[in-house]
Amino acid sequence: MTGDIIVGRVMTVDYGRWKVDINSYQHANLLITAINLPGGEQRRRSDYDKNHMREYYKENNIVSAEVQSLNSHDRSIFLQTRNMKYGKLNNGFYLKVNHNLIKRMKNHYVDVAEENVSIILGNNGYVWIYYNPAAQNSKDNENDMVESLMRGEQHELNLQKSVEIPKDAKFIMSKVRNCIVILDRLNLPIFETSINEAMKIVSDVEKPFDILTDDKIEESIKENHTHILTETAKMTNIVDDE
């Protein structure tokens, strides 16, 4: 659907476009005219850009993007990464879930409640879990980045560089991954509240793998999710009554 946030893997680099696996019936197209140039530079794409496309994205890069359009004739999909929040992803890993479980929300960029770990919930069923040192001050850093781009400067959050991931962050990332796997296994909606509530349940788990094998944990996540949905329904009814 146009406007969907997706996570995908670059499969091929063609002249003027990248082909991206987005867990769909065909690979999506990311045209070079639909990307944000380094530093937010605004200019026409040249033949040099088209001949050096791997300087931007290359095979097996993981990217976040937005569905820009769908061709009604051949059903081809076109993406765009012009917004500063889209682009190449580093410092994490992705997993595949049932795309029908990803709720459509205003914000698909989720901060986990601890340890500078964030998540991108792709509407296409690809979820990116990554180390995000700026998570605790995301709004301030985002404003800083906007000001830097307006001045034509780079910003540390816009460099897309890999960093060393601390051991405690890797531990939390593993727990987040396995909580999402459980939600997917139980066929439960995957969104910010369901993930963070599941993380509370496994807060004392010392080995992330135990989350996948302990039936009591799975049952607790299921029961808690039922409670979340019940409370959400009550709040919806209150708003409707008003």
PDB file of C-alpha atoms in Angstrom:
ATOM      1  CA  MET A   1       0.000   0.000   0.000  1.00  0.00           C
ATOM      2  CA  THR A   2       1.272   3.489  -0.842  1.00  0.00           C
ATOM      3  CA  GLY A   3       2.815   5.099   2.232  1.00  0.00           C
ATOM      4  CA  ASP A   4       3.726   1.818   3.915  1.00  0.00           C
ATOM      5  CA  ILE A   5       7.016   1.708   5.792  1.00  0.00           C
ATOM      6  CA  ILE A   6       9.120  -1.255   4.678  1.00  0.00           C
ATOM      7  CA  VAL A   7      12.409  -2.932   5.487  1.00  0.00           C
ATOM      8  CA  GLY A   8      14.103  -4.639   2.548  1.00  0.00           C
ATOM      9  CA  ARG A   9      17.287  -6.177   1.208  1.00  0.00           C
ATOM     10  CA  VAL A  10      18.998  -4.846  -1.912  1.00  0.00           C
ATOM     11  CA  MET A  11      19.192  -7.729  -4.370  1.00  0.00           C
ATOM     12  CA  THR A  12      20.606  -6.210  -7.558  1.00  0.00           C
ATOM     13  CA  VAL A  13      22.029  -2.916  -8.752  1.00  0.00           C
ATOM     14  CA  ASP A  14      20.814  -1.920 -12.218  1.00  0.00           C
ATOM     15  CA  TYR A  15      21.417   1.247 -14.205  1.00  0.00           C
ATOM     16  CA  GLY A  16      19.438   3.953 -12.413  1.00  0.00           C
ATOM     17  CA  ARG A  17      17.688   1.659  -9.942  1.00  0.00           C
ATOM     18  CA  TRP A  18      18.072  -0.928  -7.223  1.00  0.00           C
ATOM     19  CA  LYS A  19      15.917  -4.047  -6.943  1.00  0.00           C
ATOM     20  CA  VAL A  20      14.836  -4.627  -3.353  1.00  0.00           C
ATOM     21  CA  ASP A  21      13.389  -7.749  -1.722  1.00  0.00           C
ATOM     22  CA  ILE A  22      10.412  -6.563   0.325  1.00  0.00           C
ATOM     23  CA  ASN A  23       8.731  -9.926   0.993  1.00  0.00           C
ATOM     24  CA  SER A  24       6.279  -9.415  -1.859  1.00  0.00           C
ATOM     25  CA  TYR A  25       5.257 -11.075  -5.134  1.00  0.00           C
ATOM     26  CA  GLN A  26       8.102  -9.251  -6.897  1.00  0.00           C
ATOM     27  CA  HIS A  27      11.117  -7.136  -6.020  1.00  0.00           C
ATOM     28  CA  ALA A  28      10.460  -3.434  -5.567  1.00  0.00           C
ATOM     29  CA  ASN A  29      12.213  -0.663  -7.509  1.00  0.00           C
ATOM     30  CA  LEU A  30      14.209   2.066  -5.808  1.00  0.00           C
ATOM     31  CA  LEU A  31      15.113   4.648  -8.437  1.00  0.00           C
ATOM     32  CA  ILE A  32      18.210   6.782  -7.989  1.00  0.00           C
ATOM     33  CA  THR A  33      15.963   9.836  -8.372  1.00  0.00           C
ATOM     34  CA  ALA A  34      14.034   8.680  -5.278  1.00  0.00           C
ATOM     35  CA  ILE A  35      16.907   8.623  -2.782  1.00  0.00           C
ATOM     36  CA  ASN A  36      18.283  11.226  -0.410  1.00  0.00           C
ATOM     37  CA  LEU A  37      21.828  12.154  -1.451  1.00  0.00           C
ATOM     38  CA  PRO A  38      24.496  12.341   1.283  1.00  0.00           C
ATOM     39  CA  GLY A  39      24.253  15.529   3.296  1.00  0.00           C
ATOM     40  CA  GLY A  40      20.762  16.199   1.950  1.00  0.00           C
ATOM     41  CA  GLU A  41      22.221  17.632  -1.263  1.00  0.00           C
ATOM     42  CA  GLN A  42      19.556  18.805  -3.695  1.00  0.00           C
ATOM     43  CA  ARG A  43      20.515  18.407  -7.370  1.00  0.00           C
ATOM     44  CA  ARG A  44      19.702  16.447 -10.502  1.00  0.00           C
ATOM     45  CA  ARG A  45      21.161  12.942 -10.622  1.00  0.00           C
ATOM     46  CA  SER A  46      23.966  12.708 -13.139  1.00  0.00           C
ATOM     47  CA  ASP A  47      25.479   9.902 -15.195  1.00  0.00           C
ATOM     48  CA  TYR A  48      28.233   9.784 -12.571  1.00  0.00           C
ATOM     49  CA  ASP A  49      25.632   8.909  -9.920  1.00  0.00           C
ATOM     50  CA  LYS A  50      24.194   6.167 -12.113  1.00  0.00           C
ATOM     51  CA  ASN A  51      27.652   4.711 -12.750  1.00  0.00           C
ATOM     52  CA  HIS A  52      28.588   4.738  -9.060  1.00  0.00           C
ATOM     53  CA  MET A  53      25.359   3.521  -7.477  1.00  0.00           C
ATOM     54  CA  ARG A  54      27.127   1.090  -5.171  1.00  0.00           C
ATOM     55  CA  GLU A  55      28.509   4.100  -3.329  1.00  0.00           C
ATOM     56  CA  TYR A  56      24.953   4.596  -2.049  1.00  0.00           C
ATOM     57  CA  TYR A  57      23.522   1.059  -1.776  1.00  0.00           C
ATOM     58  CA  LYS A  58      24.977  -2.263  -2.845  1.00  0.00           C
ATOM     59  CA  GLU A  59      23.870  -5.897  -2.888  1.00  0.00           C
ATOM     60  CA  ASN A  60      22.710  -7.274   0.497  1.00  0.00           C
ATOM     61  CA  ASN A  61      22.443  -3.842   2.123  1.00  0.00           C
ATOM     62  CA  ILE A  62      19.390  -3.627   4.360  1.00  0.00           C
ATOM     63  CA  VAL A  63      17.349  -0.462   3.868  1.00  0.00           C
ATOM     64  CA  SER A  64      14.258   1.193   5.233  1.00  0.00           C
ATOM     65  CA  ALA A  65      12.000   2.966   2.751  1.00  0.00           C
ATOM     66  CA  GLU A  66       8.466   4.071   2.007  1.00  0.00           C
ATOM     67  CA  VAL A  67       6.235   2.722  -0.738  1.00  0.00           C
ATOM     68  CA  GLN A  68       5.958   5.648  -3.126  1.00  0.00           C
ATOM     69  CA  SER A  69       3.661   4.201  -5.772  1.00  0.00           C
ATOM     70  CA  LEU A  70       2.173   1.060  -7.292  1.00  0.00           C
ATOM     71  CA  ASN A  71       1.921   0.639 -11.060  1.00  0.00           C
ATOM     72  CA  SER A  72      -1.645  -0.398 -11.894  1.00  0.00           C
ATOM     73  CA  HIS A  73      -0.601  -2.020 -15.188  1.00  0.00           C
ATOM     74  CA  ASP A  74       2.168  -4.435 -14.185  1.00  0.00           C
ATOM     75  CA  ARG A  75       1.777  -4.138 -10.375  1.00  0.00           C
ATOM     76  CA  SER A  76       5.388  -3.020 -10.010  1.00  0.00           C
ATOM     77  CA  ILE A  77       6.281  -1.346  -6.718  1.00  0.00           C
ATOM     78  CA  PHE A  78       8.343   1.836  -6.358  1.00  0.00           C
ATOM     79  CA  LEU A  79      10.067   2.962  -3.172  1.00  0.00           C
ATOM     80  CA  GLN A  80      11.572   6.224  -1.952  1.00  0.00           C
ATOM     81  CA  THR A  81      14.165   7.059   0.709  1.00  0.00           C
ATOM     82  CA  ARG A  82      14.116  10.859   0.429  1.00  0.00           C
ATOM     83  CA  ASN A  83      13.148  11.357   4.059  1.00  0.00           C
ATOM     84  CA  MET A  84      16.140  11.502   6.432  1.00  0.00           C
ATOM     85  CA  LYS A  85      14.724   8.646   8.537  1.00  0.00           C
ATOM     86  CA  TYR A  86      15.002   6.218   5.610  1.00  0.00           C
ATOM     87  CA  GLY A  87      18.073   4.655   4.056  1.00  0.00           C
ATOM     88  CA  LYS A  88      20.785   2.097   4.751  1.00  0.00           C
ATOM     89  CA  LEU A  89      20.510   0.225   8.051  1.00  0.00           C
ATOM     90  CA  ASN A  90      23.428  -0.819  10.234  1.00  0.00           C
ATOM     91  CA  ASN A  91      24.157  -2.111  13.726  1.00  0.00           C
ATOM     92  CA  GLY A  92      21.404  -4.695  13.854  1.00  0.00           C
ATOM     93  CA  PHE A  93      19.636  -7.613  12.240  1.00  0.00           C
ATOM     94  CA  TYR A  94      16.232  -8.373  10.798  1.00  0.00           C
ATOM     95  CA  LEU A  95      13.688 -11.135  11.048  1.00  0.00           C
ATOM     96  CA  LYS A  96      10.581 -12.067   9.140  1.00  0.00           C
ATOM     97  CA  VAL A  97       7.113 -12.228  10.707  1.00  0.00           C
ATOM     98  CA  ASN A  98       3.557 -12.482   9.414  1.00  0.00           C
ATOM     99  CA  HIS A  99       2.995  -9.035   7.873  1.00  0.00           C
ATOM    100  CA  ASN A 100      -0.676  -9.162   8.864  1.00  0.00           C
ATOM    101  CA  LEU A 101       0.405  -8.906  12.513  1.00  0.00           C
ATOM    102  CA  ILE A 102       2.155  -5.561  12.033  1.00  0.00           C
ATOM    103  CA  LYS A 103      -0.346  -2.895  13.053  1.00  0.00           C
ATOM    104  CA  ARG A 104      -0.501   0.238  10.928  1.00  0.00           C
ATOM    105  CA  MET A 105       0.592   3.102  13.140  1.00  0.00           C
ATOM    106  CA  LYS A 106       1.660   6.717  12.864  1.00  0.00           C
ATOM    107  CA  ASN A 107       5.163   5.690  13.873  1.00  0.00           C
ATOM    108  CA  HIS A 108       6.811   2.403  12.917  1.00  0.00           C
ATOM    109  CA  TYR A 109      10.091   3.393  14.581  1.00  0.00           C
ATOM    110  CA  VAL A 110       9.926   2.032  18.114  1.00  0.00           C
ATOM    111  CA  ASP A 111      12.308   2.539  21.029  1.00  0.00           C
ATOM    112  CA  VAL A 112      12.574  -0.352  23.470  1.00  0.00           C
ATOM    113  CA  ALA A 113      12.245   0.829  27.063  1.00  0.00           C
ATOM    114  CA  GLU A 114      15.882   0.104  27.913  1.00  0.00           C
ATOM    115  CA  GLU A 115      19.478  -0.165  26.679  1.00  0.00           C
ATOM    116  CA  ASN A 116      19.316   2.044  23.573  1.00  0.00           C
ATOM    117  CA  VAL A 117      17.681  -0.590  21.395  1.00  0.00           C
ATOM    118  CA  SER A 118      15.208   0.400  18.688  1.00  0.00           C
ATOM    119  CA  ILE A 119      12.991  -1.397  16.179  1.00  0.00           C
ATOM    120  CA  ILE A 120      11.621  -0.667  12.728  1.00  0.00           C
ATOM    121  CA  LEU A 121       8.354  -2.527  12.170  1.00  0.00           C
ATOM    122  CA  GLY A 122       8.037  -2.918   8.410  1.00  0.00           C
ATOM    123  CA  ASN A 123       4.488  -3.231   7.100  1.00  0.00           C
ATOM    124  CA  ASN A 124       5.895  -5.900   4.777  1.00  0.00           C
ATOM    125  CA  GLY A 125       6.699  -8.253   7.680  1.00  0.00           C
ATOM    126  CA  TYR A 126      10.434  -7.533   7.923  1.00  0.00           C
ATOM    127  CA  VAL A 127      11.443  -6.221  11.352  1.00  0.00           C
ATOM    128  CA  TRP A 128      14.786  -4.502  11.976  1.00  0.00           C
ATOM    129  CA  ILE A 129      16.222  -4.611  15.508  1.00  0.00           C
ATOM    130  CA  TYR A 130      19.221  -2.392  16.074  1.00  0.00           C
ATOM    131  CA  TYR A 131      21.493  -0.668  18.528  1.00  0.00           C
ATOM    132  CA  ASN A 132      20.583   3.008  18.659  1.00  0.00           C
ATOM    133  CA  PRO A 133      22.788   5.113  20.975  1.00  0.00           C
ATOM    134  CA  ALA A 134      20.574   8.139  20.308  1.00  0.00           C
ATOM    135  CA  ALA A 135      17.335   6.442  21.348  1.00  0.00           C
ATOM    136  CA  GLN A 136      17.069   8.175  24.728  1.00  0.00           C
ATOM    137  CA  ASN A 137      17.418  11.614  23.118  1.00  0.00           C
ATOM    138  CA  SER A 138      15.882  10.832  19.744  1.00  0.00           C
ATOM    139  CA  LYS A 139      13.869  14.055  19.428  1.00  0.00           C
ATOM    140  CA  ASP A 140      16.789  16.347  20.262  1.00  0.00           C
ATOM    141  CA  ASN A 141      19.097  14.450  17.903  1.00  0.00           C
ATOM    142  CA  GLU A 142      16.506  14.538  15.139  1.00  0.00           C
ATOM    143  CA  ASN A 143      16.256  18.321  15.459  1.00  0.00           C
ATOM    144  CA  ASP A 144      20.053  18.559  15.373  1.00  0.00           C
ATOM    145  CA  MET A 145      20.131  16.491  12.192  1.00  0.00           C
ATOM    146  CA  VAL A 146      17.543  18.718  10.482  1.00  0.00           C
ATOM    147  CA  GLU A 147      19.578  21.817  11.303  1.00  0.00           C
ATOM    148  CA  SER A 148      22.781  20.158  10.039  1.00  0.00           C
ATOM    149  CA  LEU A 149      21.168  19.161   6.746  1.00  0.00           C
ATOM    150  CA  MET A 150      19.787  22.666   6.265  1.00  0.00           C
ATOM    151  CA  ARG A 151      23.348  23.963   6.610  1.00  0.00           C
ATOM    152  CA  GLY A 152      24.551  21.391   4.097  1.00  0.00           C
ATOM    153  CA  GLU A 153      26.527  19.565   6.759  1.00  0.00           C
ATOM    154  CA  GLN A 154      26.680  15.928   7.778  1.00  0.00           C
ATOM    155  CA  HIS A 155      25.384  14.807  11.169  1.00  0.00           C
ATOM    156  CA  GLU A 156      26.543  11.812  13.188  1.00  0.00           C
ATOM    157  CA  LEU A 157      23.127  10.150  12.915  1.00  0.00           C
ATOM    158  CA  ASN A 158      23.086  10.591   9.140  1.00  0.00           C
ATOM    159  CA  LEU A 159      26.451   8.950   8.417  1.00  0.00           C
ATOM    160  CA  GLN A 160      25.091   5.389   8.421  1.00  0.00           C
ATOM    161  CA  LYS A 161      28.304   4.040   9.924  1.00  0.00           C
ATOM    162  CA  SER A 162      28.671   0.793  11.817  1.00  0.00           C
ATOM    163  CA  VAL A 163      29.616   1.046  15.478  1.00  0.00           C
ATOM    164  CA  GLU A 164      30.694  -1.420  18.127  1.00  0.00           C
ATOM    165  CA  ILE A 165      27.600  -2.809  19.847  1.00  0.00           C
ATOM    166  CA  PRO A 166      27.991  -3.171  23.634  1.00  0.00           C
ATOM    167  CA  LYS A 167      27.468  -6.629  25.116  1.00  0.00           C
ATOM    168  CA  ASP A 168      24.473  -5.520  27.210  1.00  0.00           C
ATOM    169  CA  ALA A 169      22.787  -4.084  24.104  1.00  0.00           C
ATOM    170  CA  LYS A 170      23.318  -7.366  22.212  1.00  0.00           C
ATOM    171  CA  PHE A 171      21.685  -9.174  25.125  1.00  0.00           C
ATOM    172  CA  ILE A 172      18.609  -6.910  24.976  1.00  0.00           C
ATOM    173  CA  MET A 173      18.450  -7.180  21.188  1.00  0.00           C
ATOM    174  CA  SER A 174      18.345 -10.972  21.474  1.00  0.00           C
ATOM    175  CA  LYS A 175      15.522 -10.777  24.017  1.00  0.00           C
ATOM    176  CA  VAL A 176      13.564  -8.362  21.827  1.00  0.00           C
ATOM    177  CA  ARG A 177      14.019 -10.669  18.847  1.00  0.00           C
ATOM    178  CA  ASN A 178      12.720 -13.689  20.741  1.00  0.00           C
ATOM    179  CA  CYS A 179       9.753 -11.778  22.197  1.00  0.00           C
ATOM    180  CA  ILE A 180       8.728 -10.819  18.663  1.00  0.00           C
ATOM    181  CA  VAL A 181       9.149 -14.443  17.560  1.00  0.00           C
ATOM    182  CA  ILE A 182       6.762 -15.502  20.363  1.00  0.00           C
ATOM    183  CA  LEU A 183       4.190 -12.857  19.372  1.00  0.00           C
ATOM    184  CA  ASP A 184       4.408 -14.097  15.792  1.00  0.00           C
ATOM    185  CA  ARG A 185       4.124 -17.728  16.921  1.00  0.00           C
ATOM    186  CA  LEU A 186       0.997 -16.900  18.916  1.00  0.00           C
ATOM    187  CA  ASN A 187      -0.448 -14.941  15.987  1.00  0.00           C
ATOM    188  CA  LEU A 188      -0.691 -11.806  18.145  1.00  0.00           C
ATOM    189  CA  PRO A 189      -0.467  -8.192  16.889  1.00  0.00           C
ATOM    190  CA  ILE A 190       3.073  -6.808  16.946  1.00  0.00           C
ATOM    191  CA  PHE A 191       3.349  -3.170  17.997  1.00  0.00           C
ATOM    192  CA  GLU A 192       5.160  -0.990  20.522  1.00  0.00           C
ATOM    193  CA  THR A 193       3.018  -1.863  23.545  1.00  0.00           C
ATOM    194  CA  SER A 194       2.931  -5.605  22.905  1.00  0.00           C
ATOM    195  CA  ILE A 195       6.718  -5.726  22.516  1.00  0.00           C
ATOM    196  CA  ASN A 196       7.513  -3.661  25.604  1.00  0.00           C
ATOM    197  CA  GLU A 197       4.981  -5.584  27.718  1.00  0.00           C
ATOM    198  CA  ALA A 198       6.528  -8.868  26.603  1.00  0.00           C
ATOM    199  CA  MET A 199       9.949  -7.477  27.518  1.00  0.00           C
ATOM    200  CA  LYS A 200       8.688  -6.775  31.046  1.00  0.00           C
ATOM    201  CA  ILE A 201       7.636 -10.408  31.381  1.00  0.00           C
ATOM    202  CA  VAL A 202      11.101 -11.658  30.403  1.00  0.00           C
ATOM    203  CA  SER A 203      13.031  -9.006  32.333  1.00  0.00           C
ATOM    204  CA  ASP A 204      14.504 -11.597  34.709  1.00  0.00           C
ATOM    205  CA  VAL A 205      15.360 -14.164  32.025  1.00  0.00           C
ATOM    206  CA  GLU A 206      19.123 -14.683  31.981  1.00  0.00           C
ATOM    207  CA  LYS A 207      19.357 -16.616  28.709  1.00  0.00           C
ATOM    208  CA  PRO A 208      17.432 -15.172  25.718  1.00  0.00           C
ATOM    209  CA  PHE A 209      16.990 -18.652  24.198  1.00  0.00           C
ATOM    210  CA  ASP A 210      14.865 -19.646  27.207  1.00  0.00           C
ATOM    211  CA  ILE A 211      12.180 -17.253  25.965  1.00  0.00           C
ATOM    212  CA  LEU A 212      11.594 -19.580  23.009  1.00  0.00           C
ATOM    213  CA  THR A 213      11.467 -22.804  25.014  1.00  0.00           C
ATOM    214  CA  ASP A 214       9.711 -21.918  28.278  1.00  0.00           C
ATOM    215  CA  ASP A 215       5.979 -22.651  27.968  1.00  0.00           C
ATOM    216  CA  LYS A 216       5.226 -20.521  31.032  1.00  0.00           C
ATOM    217  CA  ILE A 217       6.751 -17.448  29.395  1.00  0.00           C
ATOM    218  CA  GLU A 218       4.739 -18.013  26.238  1.00  0.00           C
ATOM    219  CA  GLU A 219       1.525 -18.433  28.244  1.00  0.00           C
ATOM    220  CA  SER A 220       2.255 -15.269  30.259  1.00  0.00           C
ATOM    221  CA  ILE A 221       2.803 -13.248  27.077  1.00  0.00           C
ATOM    222  CA  LYS A 222      -0.452 -14.603  25.655  1.00  0.00           C
ATOM    223  CA  GLU A 223      -2.456 -13.779  28.793  1.00  0.00           C
ATOM    224  CA  ASN A 224      -0.926 -10.332  29.097  1.00  0.00           C
ATOM    225  CA  HIS A 225      -1.678  -9.587  25.460  1.00  0.00           C
ATOM    226  CA  THR A 226      -5.341 -10.452  26.039  1.00  0.00           C
ATOM    227  CA  HIS A 227      -5.341  -7.943  28.897  1.00  0.00           C
ATOM    228  CA  ILE A 228      -3.772  -5.272  26.645  1.00  0.00           C
ATOM    229  CA  LEU A 229      -6.431  -5.771  23.977  1.00  0.00           C
ATOM    230  CA  THR A 230      -9.230  -5.675  26.590  1.00  0.00           C
ATOM    231  CA  GLU A 231      -7.949  -2.406  28.080  1.00  0.00           C
ATOM    232  CA  THR A 232      -7.515  -0.907  24.615  1.00  0.00           C
ATOM    233  CA  ALA A 233     -11.102  -1.807  23.739  1.00  0.00           C
ATOM    234  CA  LYS A 234     -12.336  -0.184  26.967  1.00  0.00           C
ATOM    235  CA  MET A 235     -10.451   3.041  26.219  1.00  0.00           C
ATOM    236  CA  THR A 236     -11.853   3.052  22.685  1.00  0.00           C
ATOM    237  CA  ASN A 237     -15.386   2.714  24.045  1.00  0.00           C
ATOM    238  CA  ILE A 238     -14.809   5.569  26.511  1.00  0.00           C
ATOM    239  CA  VAL A 239     -13.622   7.850  23.705  1.00  0.00           C
ATOM    240  CA  ASP A 240     -16.578   6.844  21.526  1.00  0.00           C
ATOM    241  CA  ASP A 241     -19.026   7.548  24.367  1.00  0.00           C
ATOM    242  CA  GLU A 242     -17.574  11.015  24.844  1.00  0.00           C
TER     243      GLU A 242
END
